[in-house]
Amino acid sequence: MHALGNEHLSKAEWRERVTRARAGQAAESHAREASALVSAVSKVTVSTVCAYLPFGTEPGTTAFVDALVATGARVLLPVIRSRAEPLDWAEYTGEADLVPSRFRGIREPGGKRLGTEAVGAAELVLVPALAVDRWGVRLGRGAGHYDRSLVFAAAGAALLAVVRDEELVERLPGEPHDVRMTGALTPGRGVVELPV
């Protein structure tokens, strides 16, 4: 496990630390990691995957999602309905069909909404994260969209937090309602099964 810092930090302190580290990442490093993630997801062999469009300093680019489509998988992307509801989902049919979300900086498919339970069709769910620990505790941005949404995932679906290598850490603060990840997807190590 890599160490971003002290395992006794609060969630807010972890978020601040990871956000600062991501903001300081060089563009060349981000591009290398994005390319490594494309290579990793190019090996995916599932019929349906729920993914997301990385934005800002998140690892990856839209090429990450295009690589999933190239495997022949049906790719569903999240649609944020409101700050308090579970995510809706829509099929990704290409970058040209993406529209701006009501939430700044986020794009989503412009096609038919499939409902909150559509995540249940996926054998693999790629989940954005700031960090994940060796026990599967995921640190998100704090809005709770994925904790409310992953309860609809199929039993046995792989839930992979997508993080930079150093964001796979020893221990994060967790809550009883947190949905545990079954693995992490990192640029340097590919898929890491959790708990380690």
Tab-separated table of C-alpha atoms in Angstrom:
chain	number	residue	atom	x	y	z
A	1	MET	CA	0.000	0.000	0.000
A	2	HIS	CA	1.121	3.499	-0.698
A	3	ALA	CA	0.951	6.208	1.913
A	4	LEU	CA	-0.486	9.631	1.220
A	5	GLY	CA	-0.245	10.373	4.894
A	6	ASN	CA	-1.470	9.587	8.361
A	7	GLU	CA	-4.241	7.002	8.588
A	8	HIS	CA	-5.800	8.911	11.526
A	9	LEU	CA	-6.968	11.818	9.379
A	10	SER	CA	-10.651	12.707	9.143
A	11	LYS	CA	-12.508	12.329	5.837
A	12	ALA	CA	-12.309	16.093	5.305
A	13	GLU	CA	-8.546	16.046	5.921
A	14	TRP	CA	-8.113	13.116	3.516
A	15	ARG	CA	-10.163	14.919	0.856
A	16	GLU	CA	-8.057	18.057	1.229
A	17	ARG	CA	-4.794	16.093	1.061
A	18	VAL	CA	-5.751	14.049	-2.026
A	19	THR	CA	-7.244	17.066	-3.813
A	20	ARG	CA	-4.042	19.031	-3.207
A	21	ALA	CA	-1.872	16.147	-4.451
A	22	ARG	CA	-3.972	15.759	-7.608
A	23	ALA	CA	-3.851	19.496	-8.296
A	24	GLY	CA	-0.047	19.329	-8.155
A	25	GLN	CA	0.229	16.486	-10.674
A	26	ALA	CA	2.078	17.380	-13.877
A	27	ALA	CA	0.091	17.164	-17.130
A	28	GLU	CA	2.551	14.588	-18.541
A	29	SER	CA	2.041	12.359	-15.498
A	30	HIS	CA	-1.752	12.639	-15.817
A	31	ALA	CA	-1.524	11.707	-19.505
A	32	ARG	CA	0.680	8.661	-18.744
A	33	GLU	CA	-1.745	7.470	-16.071
A	34	ALA	CA	-4.733	8.031	-18.386
A	35	SER	CA	-3.028	5.915	-21.066
A	36	ALA	CA	-2.330	3.145	-18.517
A	37	LEU	CA	-6.003	3.140	-17.472
A	38	VAL	CA	-7.058	2.822	-21.125
A	39	SER	CA	-4.758	-0.210	-21.451
A	40	ALA	CA	-6.200	-1.748	-18.281
A	41	VAL	CA	-9.862	-1.348	-19.273
A	42	SER	CA	-9.117	-2.602	-22.806
A	43	LYS	CA	-8.836	-6.059	-21.217
A	44	VAL	CA	-12.365	-5.921	-19.759
A	45	THR	CA	-14.620	-8.801	-20.804
A	46	VAL	CA	-18.123	-8.034	-19.550
A	47	SER	CA	-21.358	-7.371	-21.395
A	48	THR	CA	-22.451	-4.335	-19.324
A	49	VAL	CA	-20.306	-1.916	-17.343
A	50	CYS	CA	-21.245	1.199	-15.402
A	51	ALA	CA	-18.498	3.772	-15.724
A	52	TYR	CA	-18.156	7.549	-15.502
A	53	LEU	CA	-16.496	10.373	-17.404
A	54	PRO	CA	-13.385	11.542	-15.526
A	55	PHE	CA	-13.224	15.313	-15.140
A	56	GLY	CA	-10.891	17.827	-13.571
A	57	THR	CA	-7.993	16.115	-11.825
A	58	GLU	CA	-9.628	12.665	-11.740
A	59	PRO	CA	-7.486	9.871	-13.220
A	60	GLY	CA	-8.309	9.142	-16.854
A	61	THR	CA	-9.977	10.862	-19.800
A	62	THR	CA	-12.932	10.175	-22.096
A	63	ALA	CA	-10.633	7.691	-23.909
A	64	PHE	CA	-11.072	5.475	-20.832
A	65	VAL	CA	-14.804	5.163	-21.619
A	66	ASP	CA	-14.228	4.785	-25.361
A	67	ALA	CA	-11.864	1.884	-24.616
A	68	LEU	CA	-14.665	0.129	-22.723
A	69	VAL	CA	-16.988	0.548	-25.720
A	70	ALA	CA	-14.261	-0.860	-27.985
A	71	THR	CA	-14.324	-4.115	-25.970
A	72	GLY	CA	-17.944	-4.610	-27.068
A	73	ALA	CA	-19.382	-3.789	-23.639
A	74	ARG	CA	-22.563	-1.792	-23.206
A	75	VAL	CA	-21.424	1.228	-21.199
A	76	LEU	CA	-23.780	3.077	-18.851
A	77	LEU	CA	-22.841	6.469	-17.437
A	78	PRO	CA	-24.319	8.260	-14.435
A	79	VAL	CA	-26.834	11.065	-14.656
A	80	ILE	CA	-27.122	13.223	-11.529
A	81	ARG	CA	-30.805	13.948	-10.955
A	82	SER	CA	-30.379	15.943	-7.759
A	83	ARG	CA	-27.942	16.269	-4.879
A	84	ALA	CA	-29.979	13.944	-2.641
A	85	GLU	CA	-31.109	11.148	-4.987
A	86	PRO	CA	-29.400	8.010	-6.280
A	87	LEU	CA	-27.844	8.302	-9.729
A	88	ASP	CA	-29.845	7.672	-12.859
A	89	TRP	CA	-28.051	5.980	-15.791
A	90	ALA	CA	-27.957	6.359	-19.578
A	91	GLU	CA	-26.087	4.492	-22.285
A	92	TYR	CA	-22.897	6.050	-23.647
A	93	THR	CA	-23.057	6.158	-27.446
A	94	GLY	CA	-20.085	8.420	-28.105
A	95	GLU	CA	-18.662	11.764	-27.144
A	96	ALA	CA	-20.831	13.590	-29.700
A	97	ASP	CA	-23.971	12.634	-27.738
A	98	LEU	CA	-22.738	14.028	-24.414
A	99	VAL	CA	-24.521	17.049	-22.967
A	100	PRO	CA	-23.656	19.327	-20.037
A	101	SER	CA	-25.113	18.257	-16.706
A	102	ARG	CA	-26.914	20.693	-14.454
A	103	PHE	CA	-23.805	20.375	-12.283
A	104	ARG	CA	-20.811	22.407	-13.444
A	105	GLY	CA	-18.044	20.584	-15.278
A	106	ILE	CA	-19.910	17.294	-15.609
A	107	ARG	CA	-21.104	15.818	-18.888
A	108	GLU	CA	-23.649	13.044	-19.308
A	109	PRO	CA	-25.277	11.078	-22.127
A	110	GLY	CA	-28.140	12.920	-23.775
A	111	GLY	CA	-30.131	9.746	-24.477
A	112	LYS	CA	-32.883	7.853	-22.682
A	113	ARG	CA	-32.704	7.665	-18.902
A	114	LEU	CA	-32.694	4.063	-17.686
A	115	GLY	CA	-33.495	4.598	-13.993
A	116	THR	CA	-31.618	4.107	-10.749
A	117	GLU	CA	-31.846	0.314	-10.896
A	118	ALA	CA	-30.038	0.095	-14.265
A	119	VAL	CA	-26.771	-0.308	-12.346
A	120	GLY	CA	-28.068	-3.783	-11.450
A	121	ALA	CA	-27.429	-4.928	-15.036
A	122	ALA	CA	-23.676	-4.308	-14.788
A	123	GLU	CA	-21.157	-7.018	-14.002
A	124	LEU	CA	-18.582	-4.285	-13.416
A	125	VAL	CA	-19.014	-0.838	-11.869
A	126	LEU	CA	-16.110	1.621	-12.118
A	127	VAL	CA	-16.476	4.127	-9.300
A	128	PRO	CA	-14.757	7.511	-9.034
A	129	ALA	CA	-12.839	7.908	-5.788
A	130	LEU	CA	-10.324	10.169	-4.120
A	131	ALA	CA	-8.840	7.165	-2.333
A	132	VAL	CA	-9.637	3.594	-1.328
A	133	ASP	CA	-8.125	1.515	1.444
A	134	ARG	CA	-7.031	-2.099	1.567
A	135	TRP	CA	-10.386	-3.056	3.172
A	136	GLY	CA	-12.463	-1.556	0.359
A	137	VAL	CA	-13.475	1.648	2.130
A	138	ARG	CA	-13.829	4.318	-0.565
A	139	LEU	CA	-13.378	8.033	-0.076
A	140	GLY	CA	-15.587	10.003	-2.462
A	141	ARG	CA	-16.189	13.713	-2.761
A	142	GLY	CA	-18.787	13.610	0.000
A	143	ALA	CA	-22.042	13.997	-1.942
A	144	GLY	CA	-23.098	10.375	-1.300
A	145	HIS	CA	-24.338	9.705	-4.854
A	146	TYR	CA	-22.539	6.379	-5.147
A	147	ASP	CA	-23.364	5.162	-1.633
A	148	ARG	CA	-27.052	5.734	-2.458
A	149	SER	CA	-26.696	4.152	-5.906
A	150	LEU	CA	-24.522	1.087	-5.361
A	151	VAL	CA	-27.179	-0.543	-3.175
A	152	PHE	CA	-28.880	-1.306	-6.530
A	153	ALA	CA	-25.788	-3.083	-7.927
A	154	ALA	CA	-26.088	-6.802	-8.638
A	155	ALA	CA	-24.831	-9.212	-6.012
A	156	GLY	CA	-21.436	-10.359	-7.210
A	157	ALA	CA	-20.789	-7.321	-9.405
A	158	ALA	CA	-17.204	-6.096	-9.272
A	159	LEU	CA	-17.075	-2.611	-7.707
A	160	LEU	CA	-13.736	-1.007	-8.603
A	161	ALA	CA	-12.613	2.352	-7.233
A	162	VAL	CA	-10.528	4.151	-9.877
A	163	VAL	CA	-7.594	5.845	-8.150
A	164	ARG	CA	-3.968	6.794	-8.688
A	165	ASP	CA	-1.484	4.257	-7.311
A	166	GLU	CA	-0.660	6.339	-4.222
A	167	GLU	CA	-4.389	6.735	-3.468
A	168	LEU	CA	-4.656	3.027	-2.579
A	169	VAL	CA	-3.908	3.442	1.113
A	170	GLU	CA	-3.743	1.394	4.290
A	171	ARG	CA	-6.773	2.765	6.172
A	172	LEU	CA	-9.506	5.369	5.633
A	173	PRO	CA	-12.266	6.419	8.023
A	174	GLY	CA	-15.443	4.540	7.121
A	175	GLU	CA	-19.125	4.739	7.971
A	176	PRO	CA	-21.628	1.871	8.328
A	177	HIS	CA	-23.527	3.048	5.214
A	178	ASP	CA	-20.388	3.037	3.027
A	179	VAL	CA	-20.594	0.488	0.213
A	180	ARG	CA	-17.310	-1.428	0.170
A	181	MET	CA	-15.333	-1.785	-3.033
A	182	THR	CA	-14.294	-5.256	-4.205
A	183	GLY	CA	-11.205	-3.832	-5.867
A	184	ALA	CA	-9.261	-0.848	-7.115
A	185	LEU	CA	-8.191	0.058	-10.625
A	186	THR	CA	-4.886	1.924	-10.676
A	187	PRO	CA	-2.640	3.051	-13.548
A	188	GLY	CA	0.430	1.181	-12.313
A	189	ARG	CA	-1.057	-1.988	-10.858
A	190	GLY	CA	-4.205	-2.482	-12.919
A	191	VAL	CA	-6.922	-4.285	-10.957
A	192	VAL	CA	-6.137	-4.917	-7.296
A	193	GLU	CA	-8.594	-7.158	-5.480
A	194	LEU	CA	-9.794	-5.960	-2.074
A	195	PRO	CA	-9.531	-6.612	0.783
A	196	VAL	CA	-5.787	-7.078	0.347
